PDB file of C-alpha atoms in Angstrom:
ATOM      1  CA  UNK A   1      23.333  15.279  22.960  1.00 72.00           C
ATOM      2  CA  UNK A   2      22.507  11.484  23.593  1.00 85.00           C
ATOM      3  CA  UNK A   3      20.427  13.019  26.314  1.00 88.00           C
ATOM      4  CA  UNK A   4      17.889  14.564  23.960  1.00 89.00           C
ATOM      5  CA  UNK A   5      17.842  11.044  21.459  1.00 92.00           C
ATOM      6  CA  UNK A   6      17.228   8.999  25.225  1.00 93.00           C
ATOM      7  CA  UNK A   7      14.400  11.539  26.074  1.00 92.00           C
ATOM      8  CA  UNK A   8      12.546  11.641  22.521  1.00 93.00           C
ATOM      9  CA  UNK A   9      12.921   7.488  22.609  1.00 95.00           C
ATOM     10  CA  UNK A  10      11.613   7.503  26.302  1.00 93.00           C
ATOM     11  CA  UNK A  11       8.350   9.721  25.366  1.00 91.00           C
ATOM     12  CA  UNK A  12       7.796   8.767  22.170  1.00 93.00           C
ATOM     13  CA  UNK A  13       7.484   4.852  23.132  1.00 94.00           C
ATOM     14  CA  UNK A  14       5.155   5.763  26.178  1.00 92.00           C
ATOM     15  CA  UNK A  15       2.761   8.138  24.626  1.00 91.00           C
ATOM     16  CA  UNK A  16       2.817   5.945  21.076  1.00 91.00           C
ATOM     17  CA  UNK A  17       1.627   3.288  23.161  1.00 92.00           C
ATOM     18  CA  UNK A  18      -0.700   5.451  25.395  1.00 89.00           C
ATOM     19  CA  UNK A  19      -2.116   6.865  22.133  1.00 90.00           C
ATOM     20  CA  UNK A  20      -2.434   3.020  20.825  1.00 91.00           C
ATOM     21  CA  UNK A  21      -4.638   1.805  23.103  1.00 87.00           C
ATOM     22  CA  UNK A  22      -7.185   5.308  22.530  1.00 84.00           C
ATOM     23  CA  UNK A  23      -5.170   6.642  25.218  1.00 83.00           C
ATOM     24  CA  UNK A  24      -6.370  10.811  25.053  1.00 85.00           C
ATOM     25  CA  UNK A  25      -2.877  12.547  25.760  1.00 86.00           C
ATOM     26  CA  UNK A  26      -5.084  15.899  27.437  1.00 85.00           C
ATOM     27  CA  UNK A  27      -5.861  13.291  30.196  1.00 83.00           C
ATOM     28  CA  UNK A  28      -2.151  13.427  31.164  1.00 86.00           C
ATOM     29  CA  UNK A  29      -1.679  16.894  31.110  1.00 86.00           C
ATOM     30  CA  UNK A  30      -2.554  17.553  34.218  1.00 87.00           C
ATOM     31  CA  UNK A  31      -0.726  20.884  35.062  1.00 89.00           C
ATOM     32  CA  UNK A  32      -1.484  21.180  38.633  1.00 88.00           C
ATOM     33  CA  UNK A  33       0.018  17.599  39.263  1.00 90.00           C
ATOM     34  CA  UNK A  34       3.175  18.894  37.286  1.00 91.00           C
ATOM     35  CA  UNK A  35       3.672  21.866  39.841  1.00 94.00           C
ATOM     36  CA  UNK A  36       2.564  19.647  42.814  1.00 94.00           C
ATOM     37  CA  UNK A  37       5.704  17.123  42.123  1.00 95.00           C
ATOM     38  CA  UNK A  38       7.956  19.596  40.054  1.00 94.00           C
ATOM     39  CA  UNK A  39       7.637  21.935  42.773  1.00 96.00           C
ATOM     40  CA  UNK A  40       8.033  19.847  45.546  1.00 96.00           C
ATOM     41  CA  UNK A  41      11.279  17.717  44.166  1.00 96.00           C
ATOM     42  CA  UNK A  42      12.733  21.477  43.566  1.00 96.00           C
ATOM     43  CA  UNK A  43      11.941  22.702  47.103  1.00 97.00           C
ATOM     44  CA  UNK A  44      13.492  19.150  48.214  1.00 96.00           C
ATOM     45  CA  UNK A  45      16.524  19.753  46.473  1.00 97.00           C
ATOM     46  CA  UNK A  46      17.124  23.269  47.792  1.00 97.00           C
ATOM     47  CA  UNK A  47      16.465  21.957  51.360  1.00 97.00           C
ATOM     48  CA  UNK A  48      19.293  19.145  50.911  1.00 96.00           C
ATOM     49  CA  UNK A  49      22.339  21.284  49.647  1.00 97.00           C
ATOM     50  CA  UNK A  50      24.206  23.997  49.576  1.00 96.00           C
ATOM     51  CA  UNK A  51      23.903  26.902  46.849  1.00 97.00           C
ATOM     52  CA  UNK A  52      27.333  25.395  44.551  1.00 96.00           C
ATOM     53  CA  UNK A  53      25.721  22.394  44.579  1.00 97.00           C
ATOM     54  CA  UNK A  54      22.414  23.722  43.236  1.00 97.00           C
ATOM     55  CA  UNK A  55      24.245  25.719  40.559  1.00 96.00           C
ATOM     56  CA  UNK A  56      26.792  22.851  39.388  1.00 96.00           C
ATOM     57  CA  UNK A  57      23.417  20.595  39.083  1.00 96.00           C
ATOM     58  CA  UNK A  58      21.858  22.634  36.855  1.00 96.00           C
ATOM     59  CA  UNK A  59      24.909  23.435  35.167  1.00 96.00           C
ATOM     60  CA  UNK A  60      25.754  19.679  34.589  1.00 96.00           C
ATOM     61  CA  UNK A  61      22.389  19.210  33.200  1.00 95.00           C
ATOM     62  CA  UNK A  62      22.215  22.045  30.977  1.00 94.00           C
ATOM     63  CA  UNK A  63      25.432  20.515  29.673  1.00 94.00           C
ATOM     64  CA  UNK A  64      24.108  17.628  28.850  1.00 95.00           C
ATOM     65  CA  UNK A  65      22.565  18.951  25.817  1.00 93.00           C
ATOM     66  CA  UNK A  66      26.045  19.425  23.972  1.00 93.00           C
ATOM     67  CA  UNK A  67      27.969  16.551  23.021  1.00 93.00           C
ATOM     68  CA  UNK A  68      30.896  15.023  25.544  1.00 93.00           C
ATOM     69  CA  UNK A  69      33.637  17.493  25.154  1.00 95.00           C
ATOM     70  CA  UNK A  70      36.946  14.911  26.186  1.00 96.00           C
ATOM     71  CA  UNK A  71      37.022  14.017  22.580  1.00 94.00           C
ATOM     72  CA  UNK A  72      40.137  12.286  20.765  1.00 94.00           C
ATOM     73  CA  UNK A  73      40.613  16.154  19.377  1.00 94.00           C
ATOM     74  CA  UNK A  74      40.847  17.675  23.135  1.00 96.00           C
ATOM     75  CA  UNK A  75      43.109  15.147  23.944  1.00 96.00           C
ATOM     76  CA  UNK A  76      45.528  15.396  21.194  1.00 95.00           C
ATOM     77  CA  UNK A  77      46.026  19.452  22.040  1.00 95.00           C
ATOM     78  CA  UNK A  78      46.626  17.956  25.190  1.00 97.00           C
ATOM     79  CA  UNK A  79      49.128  16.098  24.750  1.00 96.00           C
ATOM     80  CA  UNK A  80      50.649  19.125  21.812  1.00 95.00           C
ATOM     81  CA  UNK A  81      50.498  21.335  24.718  1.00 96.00           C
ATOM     82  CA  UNK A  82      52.776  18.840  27.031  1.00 96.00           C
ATOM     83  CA  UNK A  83      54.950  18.513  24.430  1.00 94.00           C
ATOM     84  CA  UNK A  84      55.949  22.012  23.986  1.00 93.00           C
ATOM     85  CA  UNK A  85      56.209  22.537  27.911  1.00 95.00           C
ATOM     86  CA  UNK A  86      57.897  19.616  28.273  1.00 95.00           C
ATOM     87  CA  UNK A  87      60.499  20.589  25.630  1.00 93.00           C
ATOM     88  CA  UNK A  88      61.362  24.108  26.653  1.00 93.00           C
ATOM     89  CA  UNK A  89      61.083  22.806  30.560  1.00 93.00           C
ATOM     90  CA  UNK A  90      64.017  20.248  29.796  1.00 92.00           C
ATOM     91  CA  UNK A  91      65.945  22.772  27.192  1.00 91.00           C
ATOM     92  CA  UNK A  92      65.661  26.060  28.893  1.00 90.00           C
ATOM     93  CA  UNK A  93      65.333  24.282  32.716  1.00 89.00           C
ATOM     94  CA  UNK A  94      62.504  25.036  34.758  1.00 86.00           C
ATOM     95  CA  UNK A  95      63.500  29.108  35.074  1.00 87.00           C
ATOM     96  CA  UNK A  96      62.650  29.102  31.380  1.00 89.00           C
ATOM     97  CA  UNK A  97      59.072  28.623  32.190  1.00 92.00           C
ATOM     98  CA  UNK A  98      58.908  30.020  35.210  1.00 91.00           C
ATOM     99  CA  UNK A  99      56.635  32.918  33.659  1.00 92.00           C
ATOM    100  CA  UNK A 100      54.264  30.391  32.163  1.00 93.00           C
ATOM    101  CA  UNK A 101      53.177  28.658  35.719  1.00 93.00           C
ATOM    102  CA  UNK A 102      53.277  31.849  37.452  1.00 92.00           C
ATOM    103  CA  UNK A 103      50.717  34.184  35.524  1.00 93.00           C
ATOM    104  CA  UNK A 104      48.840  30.893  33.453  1.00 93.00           C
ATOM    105  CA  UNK A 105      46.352  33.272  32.805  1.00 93.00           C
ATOM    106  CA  UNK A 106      48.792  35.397  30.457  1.00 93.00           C
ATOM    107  CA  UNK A 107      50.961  32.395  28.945  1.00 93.00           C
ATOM    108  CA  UNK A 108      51.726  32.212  25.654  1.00 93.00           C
ATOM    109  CA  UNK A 109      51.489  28.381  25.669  1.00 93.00           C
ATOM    110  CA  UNK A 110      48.390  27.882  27.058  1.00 96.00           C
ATOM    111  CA  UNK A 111      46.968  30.533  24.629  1.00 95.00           C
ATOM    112  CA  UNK A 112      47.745  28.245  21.937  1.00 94.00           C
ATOM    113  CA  UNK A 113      45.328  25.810  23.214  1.00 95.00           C
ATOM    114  CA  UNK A 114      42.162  26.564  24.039  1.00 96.00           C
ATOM    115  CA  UNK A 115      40.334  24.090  25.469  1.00 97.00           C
ATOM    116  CA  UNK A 116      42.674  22.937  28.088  1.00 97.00           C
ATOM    117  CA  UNK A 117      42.987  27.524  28.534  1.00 96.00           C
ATOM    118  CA  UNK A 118      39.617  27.515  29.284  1.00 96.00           C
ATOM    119  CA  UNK A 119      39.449  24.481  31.497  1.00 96.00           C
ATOM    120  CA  UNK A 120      40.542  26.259  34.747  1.00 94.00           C
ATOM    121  CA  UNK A 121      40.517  23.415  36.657  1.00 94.00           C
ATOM    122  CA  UNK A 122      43.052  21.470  34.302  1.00 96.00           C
ATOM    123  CA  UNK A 123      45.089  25.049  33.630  1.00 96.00           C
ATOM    124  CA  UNK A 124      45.240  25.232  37.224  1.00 95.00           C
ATOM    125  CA  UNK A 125      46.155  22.248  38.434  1.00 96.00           C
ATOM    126  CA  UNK A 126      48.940  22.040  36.190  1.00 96.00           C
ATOM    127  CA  UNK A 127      50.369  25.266  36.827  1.00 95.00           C
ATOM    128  CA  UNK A 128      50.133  24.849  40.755  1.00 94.00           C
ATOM    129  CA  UNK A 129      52.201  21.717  40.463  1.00 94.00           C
ATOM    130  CA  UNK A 130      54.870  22.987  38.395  1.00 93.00           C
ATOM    131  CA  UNK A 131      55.317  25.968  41.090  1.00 92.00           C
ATOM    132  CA  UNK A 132      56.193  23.021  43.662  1.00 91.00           C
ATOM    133  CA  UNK A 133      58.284  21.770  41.595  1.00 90.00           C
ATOM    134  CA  UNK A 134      59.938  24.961  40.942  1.00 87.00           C
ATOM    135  CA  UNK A 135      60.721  25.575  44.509  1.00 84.00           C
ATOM    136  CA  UNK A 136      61.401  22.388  44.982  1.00 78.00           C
ATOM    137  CA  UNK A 137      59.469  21.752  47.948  1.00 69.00           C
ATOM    138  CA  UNK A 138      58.617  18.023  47.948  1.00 77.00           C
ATOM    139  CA  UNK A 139      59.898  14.624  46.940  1.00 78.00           C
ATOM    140  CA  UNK A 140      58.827  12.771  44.300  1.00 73.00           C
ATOM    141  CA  UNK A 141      56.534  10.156  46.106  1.00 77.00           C
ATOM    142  CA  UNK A 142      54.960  13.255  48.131  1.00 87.00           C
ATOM    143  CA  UNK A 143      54.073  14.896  44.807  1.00 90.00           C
ATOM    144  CA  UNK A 144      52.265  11.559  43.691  1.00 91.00           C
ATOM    145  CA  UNK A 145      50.428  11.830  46.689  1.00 92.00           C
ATOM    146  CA  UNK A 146      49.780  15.412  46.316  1.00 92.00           C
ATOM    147  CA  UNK A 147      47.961  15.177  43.112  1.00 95.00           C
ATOM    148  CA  UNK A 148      46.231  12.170  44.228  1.00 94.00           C
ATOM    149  CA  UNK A 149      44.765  14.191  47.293  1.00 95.00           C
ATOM    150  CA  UNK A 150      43.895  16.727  44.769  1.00 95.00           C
ATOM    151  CA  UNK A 151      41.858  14.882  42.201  1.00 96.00           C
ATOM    152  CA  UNK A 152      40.314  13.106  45.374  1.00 96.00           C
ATOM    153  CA  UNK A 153      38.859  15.671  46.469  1.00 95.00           C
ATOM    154  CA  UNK A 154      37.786  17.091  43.148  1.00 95.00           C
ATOM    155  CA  UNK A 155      36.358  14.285  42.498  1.00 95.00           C
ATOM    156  CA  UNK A 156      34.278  14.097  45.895  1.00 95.00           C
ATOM    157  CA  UNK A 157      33.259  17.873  44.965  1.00 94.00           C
ATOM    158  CA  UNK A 158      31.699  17.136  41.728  1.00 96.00           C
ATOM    159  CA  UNK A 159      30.226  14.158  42.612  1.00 97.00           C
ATOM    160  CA  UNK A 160      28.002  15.487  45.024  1.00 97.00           C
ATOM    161  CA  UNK A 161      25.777  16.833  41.855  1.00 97.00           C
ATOM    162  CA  UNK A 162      24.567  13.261  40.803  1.00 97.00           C
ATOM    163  CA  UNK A 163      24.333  12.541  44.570  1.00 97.00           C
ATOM    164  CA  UNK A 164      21.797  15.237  44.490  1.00 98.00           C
ATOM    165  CA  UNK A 165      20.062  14.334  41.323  1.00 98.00           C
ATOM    166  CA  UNK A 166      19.491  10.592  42.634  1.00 97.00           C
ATOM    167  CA  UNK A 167      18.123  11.974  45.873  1.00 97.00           C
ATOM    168  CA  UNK A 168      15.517  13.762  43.818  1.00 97.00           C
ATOM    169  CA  UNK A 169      15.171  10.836  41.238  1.00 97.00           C
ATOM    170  CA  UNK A 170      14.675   8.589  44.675  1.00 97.00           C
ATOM    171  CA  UNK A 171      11.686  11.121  45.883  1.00 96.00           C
ATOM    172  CA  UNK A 172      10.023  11.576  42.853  1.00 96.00           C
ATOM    173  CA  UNK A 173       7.745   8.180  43.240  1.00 96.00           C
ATOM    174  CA  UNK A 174       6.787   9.469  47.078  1.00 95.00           C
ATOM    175  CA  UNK A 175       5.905  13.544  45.669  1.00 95.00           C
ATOM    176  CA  UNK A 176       3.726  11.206  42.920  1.00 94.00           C
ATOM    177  CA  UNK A 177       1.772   9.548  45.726  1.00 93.00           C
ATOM    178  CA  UNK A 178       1.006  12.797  47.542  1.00 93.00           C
ATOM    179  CA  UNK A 179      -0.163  14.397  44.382  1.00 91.00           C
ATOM    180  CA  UNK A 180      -2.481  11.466  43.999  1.00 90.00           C
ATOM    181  CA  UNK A 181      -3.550  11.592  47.438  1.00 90.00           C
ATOM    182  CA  UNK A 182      -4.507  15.325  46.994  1.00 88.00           C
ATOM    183  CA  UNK A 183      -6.295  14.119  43.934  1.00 85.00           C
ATOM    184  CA  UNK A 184      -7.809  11.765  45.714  1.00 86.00           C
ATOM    185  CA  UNK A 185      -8.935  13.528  48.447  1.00 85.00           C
ATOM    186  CA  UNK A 186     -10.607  16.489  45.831  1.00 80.00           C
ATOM    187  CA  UNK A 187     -12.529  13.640  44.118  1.00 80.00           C
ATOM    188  CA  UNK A 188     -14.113  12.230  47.342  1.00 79.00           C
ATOM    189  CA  UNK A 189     -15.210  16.025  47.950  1.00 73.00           C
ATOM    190  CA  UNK A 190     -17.278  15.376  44.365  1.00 69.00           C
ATOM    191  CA  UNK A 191     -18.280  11.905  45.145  1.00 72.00           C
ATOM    192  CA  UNK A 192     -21.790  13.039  44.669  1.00 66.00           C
ATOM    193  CA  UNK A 193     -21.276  14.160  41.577  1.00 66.00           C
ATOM    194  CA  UNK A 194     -21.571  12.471  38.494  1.00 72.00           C
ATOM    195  CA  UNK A 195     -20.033   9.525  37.379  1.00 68.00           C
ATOM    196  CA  UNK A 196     -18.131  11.197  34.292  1.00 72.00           C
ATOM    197  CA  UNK A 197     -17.031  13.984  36.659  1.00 73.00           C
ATOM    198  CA  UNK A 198     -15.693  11.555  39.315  1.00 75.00           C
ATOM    199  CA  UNK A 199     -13.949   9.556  36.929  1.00 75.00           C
ATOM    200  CA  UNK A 200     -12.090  12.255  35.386  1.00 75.00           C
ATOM    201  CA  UNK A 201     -10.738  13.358  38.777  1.00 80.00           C
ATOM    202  CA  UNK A 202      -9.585   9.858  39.515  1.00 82.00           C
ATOM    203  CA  UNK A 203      -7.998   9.400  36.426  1.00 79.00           C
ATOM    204  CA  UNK A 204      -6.401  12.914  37.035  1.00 80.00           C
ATOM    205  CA  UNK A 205      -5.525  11.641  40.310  1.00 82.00           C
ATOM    206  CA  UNK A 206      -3.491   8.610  39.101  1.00 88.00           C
ATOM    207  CA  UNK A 207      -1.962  10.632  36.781  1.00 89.00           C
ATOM    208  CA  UNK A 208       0.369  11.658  39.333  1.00 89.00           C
ATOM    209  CA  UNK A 209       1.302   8.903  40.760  1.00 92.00           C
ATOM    210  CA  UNK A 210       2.630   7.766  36.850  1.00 92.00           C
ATOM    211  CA  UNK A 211       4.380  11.190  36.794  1.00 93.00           C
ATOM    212  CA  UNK A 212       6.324  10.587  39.999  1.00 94.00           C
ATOM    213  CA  UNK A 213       7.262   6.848  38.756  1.00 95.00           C
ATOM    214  CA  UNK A 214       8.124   8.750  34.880  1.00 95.00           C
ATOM    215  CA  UNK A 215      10.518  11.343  36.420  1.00 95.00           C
ATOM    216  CA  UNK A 216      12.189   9.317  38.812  1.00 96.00           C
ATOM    217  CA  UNK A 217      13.281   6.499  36.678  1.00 96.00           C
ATOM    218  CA  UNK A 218      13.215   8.178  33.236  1.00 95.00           C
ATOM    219  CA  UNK A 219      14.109  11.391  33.538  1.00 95.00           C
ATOM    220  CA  UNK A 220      16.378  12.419  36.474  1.00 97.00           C
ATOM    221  CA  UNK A 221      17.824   8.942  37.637  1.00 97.00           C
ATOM    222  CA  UNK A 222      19.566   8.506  33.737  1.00 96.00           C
ATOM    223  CA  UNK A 223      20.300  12.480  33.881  1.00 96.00           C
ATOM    224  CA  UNK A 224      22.510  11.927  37.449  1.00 97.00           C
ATOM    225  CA  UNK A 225      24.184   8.746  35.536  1.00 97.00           C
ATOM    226  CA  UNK A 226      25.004  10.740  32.368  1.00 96.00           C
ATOM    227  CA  UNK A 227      26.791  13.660  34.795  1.00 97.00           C
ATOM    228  CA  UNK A 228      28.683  10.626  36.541  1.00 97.00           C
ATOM    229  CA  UNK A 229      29.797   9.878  32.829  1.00 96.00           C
ATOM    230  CA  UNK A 230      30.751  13.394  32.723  1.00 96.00           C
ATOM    231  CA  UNK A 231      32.594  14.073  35.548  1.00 97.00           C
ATOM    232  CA  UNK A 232      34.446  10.773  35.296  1.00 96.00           C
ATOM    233  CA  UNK A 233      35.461  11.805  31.550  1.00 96.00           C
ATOM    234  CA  UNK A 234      36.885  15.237  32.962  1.00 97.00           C
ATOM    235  CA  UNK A 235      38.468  12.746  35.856  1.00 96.00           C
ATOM    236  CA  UNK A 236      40.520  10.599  32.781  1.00 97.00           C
ATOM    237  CA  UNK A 237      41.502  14.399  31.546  1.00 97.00           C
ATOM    238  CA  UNK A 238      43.098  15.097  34.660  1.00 97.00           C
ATOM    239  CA  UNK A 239      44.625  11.833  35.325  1.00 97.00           C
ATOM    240  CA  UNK A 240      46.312  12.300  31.997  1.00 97.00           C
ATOM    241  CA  UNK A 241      48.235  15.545  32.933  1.00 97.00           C
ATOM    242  CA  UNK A 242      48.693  13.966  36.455  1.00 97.00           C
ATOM    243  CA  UNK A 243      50.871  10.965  34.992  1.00 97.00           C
ATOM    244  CA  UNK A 244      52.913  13.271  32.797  1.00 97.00           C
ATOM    245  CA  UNK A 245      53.688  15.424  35.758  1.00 96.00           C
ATOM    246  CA  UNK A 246      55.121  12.801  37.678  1.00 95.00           C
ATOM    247  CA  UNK A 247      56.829  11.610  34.704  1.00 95.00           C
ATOM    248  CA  UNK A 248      58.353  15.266  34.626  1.00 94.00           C
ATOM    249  CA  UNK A 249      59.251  15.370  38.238  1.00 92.00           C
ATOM    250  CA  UNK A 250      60.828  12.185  37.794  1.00 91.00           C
ATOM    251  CA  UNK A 251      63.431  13.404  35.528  1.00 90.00           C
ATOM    252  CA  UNK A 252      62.009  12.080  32.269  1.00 93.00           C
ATOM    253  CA  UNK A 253      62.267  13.584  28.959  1.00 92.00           C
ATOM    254  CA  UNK A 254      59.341  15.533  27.394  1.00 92.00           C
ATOM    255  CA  UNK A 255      58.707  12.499  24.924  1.00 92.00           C
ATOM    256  CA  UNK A 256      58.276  10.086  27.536  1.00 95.00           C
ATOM    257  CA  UNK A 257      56.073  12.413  29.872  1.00 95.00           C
ATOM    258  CA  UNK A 258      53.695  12.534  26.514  1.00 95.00           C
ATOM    259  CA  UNK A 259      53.771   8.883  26.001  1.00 95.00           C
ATOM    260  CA  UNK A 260      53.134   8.438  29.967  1.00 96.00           C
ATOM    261  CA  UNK A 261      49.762  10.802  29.118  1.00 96.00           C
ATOM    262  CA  UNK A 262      49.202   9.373  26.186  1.00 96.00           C
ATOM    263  CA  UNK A 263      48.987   5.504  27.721  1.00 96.00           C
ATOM    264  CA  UNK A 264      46.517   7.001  30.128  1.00 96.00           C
ATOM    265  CA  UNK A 265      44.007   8.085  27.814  1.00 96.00           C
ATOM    266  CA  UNK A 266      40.721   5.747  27.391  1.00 94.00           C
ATOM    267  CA  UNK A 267      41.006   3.633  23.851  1.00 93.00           C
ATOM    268  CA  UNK A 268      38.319   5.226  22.451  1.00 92.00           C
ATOM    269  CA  UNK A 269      39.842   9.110  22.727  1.00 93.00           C
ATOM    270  CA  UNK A 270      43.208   8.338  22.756  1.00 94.00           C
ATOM    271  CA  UNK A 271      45.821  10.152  19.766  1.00 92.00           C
ATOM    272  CA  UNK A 272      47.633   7.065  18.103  1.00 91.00           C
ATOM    273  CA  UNK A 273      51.547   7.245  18.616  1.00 88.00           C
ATOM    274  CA  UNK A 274      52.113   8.079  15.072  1.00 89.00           C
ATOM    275  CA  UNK A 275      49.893  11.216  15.545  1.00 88.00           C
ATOM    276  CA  UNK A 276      51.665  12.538  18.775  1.00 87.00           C
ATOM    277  CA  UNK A 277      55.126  11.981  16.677  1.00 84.00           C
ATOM    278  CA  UNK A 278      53.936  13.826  13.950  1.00 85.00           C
ATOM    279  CA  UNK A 279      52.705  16.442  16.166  1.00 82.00           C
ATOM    280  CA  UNK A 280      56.376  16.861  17.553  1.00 80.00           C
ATOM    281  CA  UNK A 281      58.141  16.745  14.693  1.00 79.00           C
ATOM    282  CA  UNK A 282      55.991  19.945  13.332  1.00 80.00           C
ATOM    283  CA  UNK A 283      56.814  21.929  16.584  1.00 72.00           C
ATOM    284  CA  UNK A 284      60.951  20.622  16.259  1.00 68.00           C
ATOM    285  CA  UNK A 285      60.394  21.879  12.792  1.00 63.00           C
TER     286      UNK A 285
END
């Protein structure tokens, strides 16, 4: 949502003071220097990366326009959901969810939260650790070094999106010159013209050269850095059922495993103690 405010504060200061100085705003719409750089930053970023990477970029952006979803709410079902694993994990032993990490897709547990239900990549990662653990298949040090390798490269994944976006942010300025250039080169085909013809061809000219600097630096260069935000708030979400896992594996009780999720949460989204506490004592009740 902050995306929107930053792009109505961006435009509105540059044309207000365009307009300001008798600045005519039909000087800058200049269509064909739109498609020139628009269409050449797109081809670019076709050229550079593979087909996921195309569809998580616009799919990050596009995202962008709702608010940040790892809210203090999201992480307080979170932590509500470990709680009641945790608990029937420790009271009816690992056989007595067995059913839950096996078929996630059809658990009763997860149902009961949907955000972290719908976030396959969280649902997922949870319920593939839990099935080592089930079998029994690794030590305890191994598993931390398991689910490190796993957010790793999760994290190397998504990050190639804002890669991407800065790339294109980066070559914006260069497709501005060469849309200038091809201005430049129609208005020396008119230079016999008149001067109010020529001049309007050189201003429509330049215009692309401001359009390249524009969408490099205001537009797609702070889009790539709000995905980074993104991806590293969906990073923190993962961490968080990361440290209660190994918690779990550890032999812990369910309380602690919360706590250990809890502690891991950034300040600003994280469920006070007295919350979580409440939160179990209504699912003891």
């Amino acid at each position: 949502m902050l995306i929107v405010v930053g792009l109505v504060i961006l435009f509105g200061s540059i044309l207000g003071g365009y307009t300001m100085h008798h600045g005519k705003i039909m000087v800058l719409l200049q269509w064909s220097e739109f498609l020139i750089i628009g269409g050449a930053g797109l081809g670019a970023f076709v050229m550079a990366n593979p087909m996921v990477v195309i569809k998580r970029g616009f799919a990050r952006s596009v995202a962008l326009l709702k608010p940040n979803p790892y809210t203090a709410k999201v992480y307080a079902e979170l932590l509500q959901m470990l709680t009641e694993f945790y608990t029937k994990a420790r009271k009816d032993g690992l056989l007595g969810v067995e059913s839950h990490v096996e078929n996630p897709e059809s658990s009763d547990i997860f149902k009961k939260y949907p955000f972290f239900y719908r976030h396959h990549h969280a649902r997922a990662f949870f319920a593939d650790t839990m099935k080592v653990l089930l079998v029994g298949a690794v030590e305890d040090h191994h598993l931390s070094e398991i689910l490190d390798m796993d957010l790793e490269r999760m994290h190397q994944e998504e990050m190639a999106v804002p890669a991407a976006i800065t790339k294109v942010a980066d070559s914006m300025p260069g497709f501005g010159i060469v849309a200038a250039v091809l201005g430049i080169v129609i208005t020396m085909g008119s230079i016999g013209g008149a001067a109010t013809e020529v001049g309007e061809k050189v201003a429509a000219a330049l215009v692309g050269t401001f359009l390249g600097i524009l969408l490099s630096y205001g537009v797609f260069a702070p889009i790539a850095s709000a995905v980074e935000v993104r991806i590293a708030s969906e990073h923190d979400y993962l961490n968080s059922i990361r440290v209660s896992l190994l918690a779990f594996a550890r032999g812990d009780g369910a309380s602690t495993c919360v706590e250990f999720a809890r502690r891991s949460v950034q300040p600003e989204e994280r469920p006070s103690f007295a919350q979580v506490d409440a939160m179990r004592k209504r699912q003891a009740a």
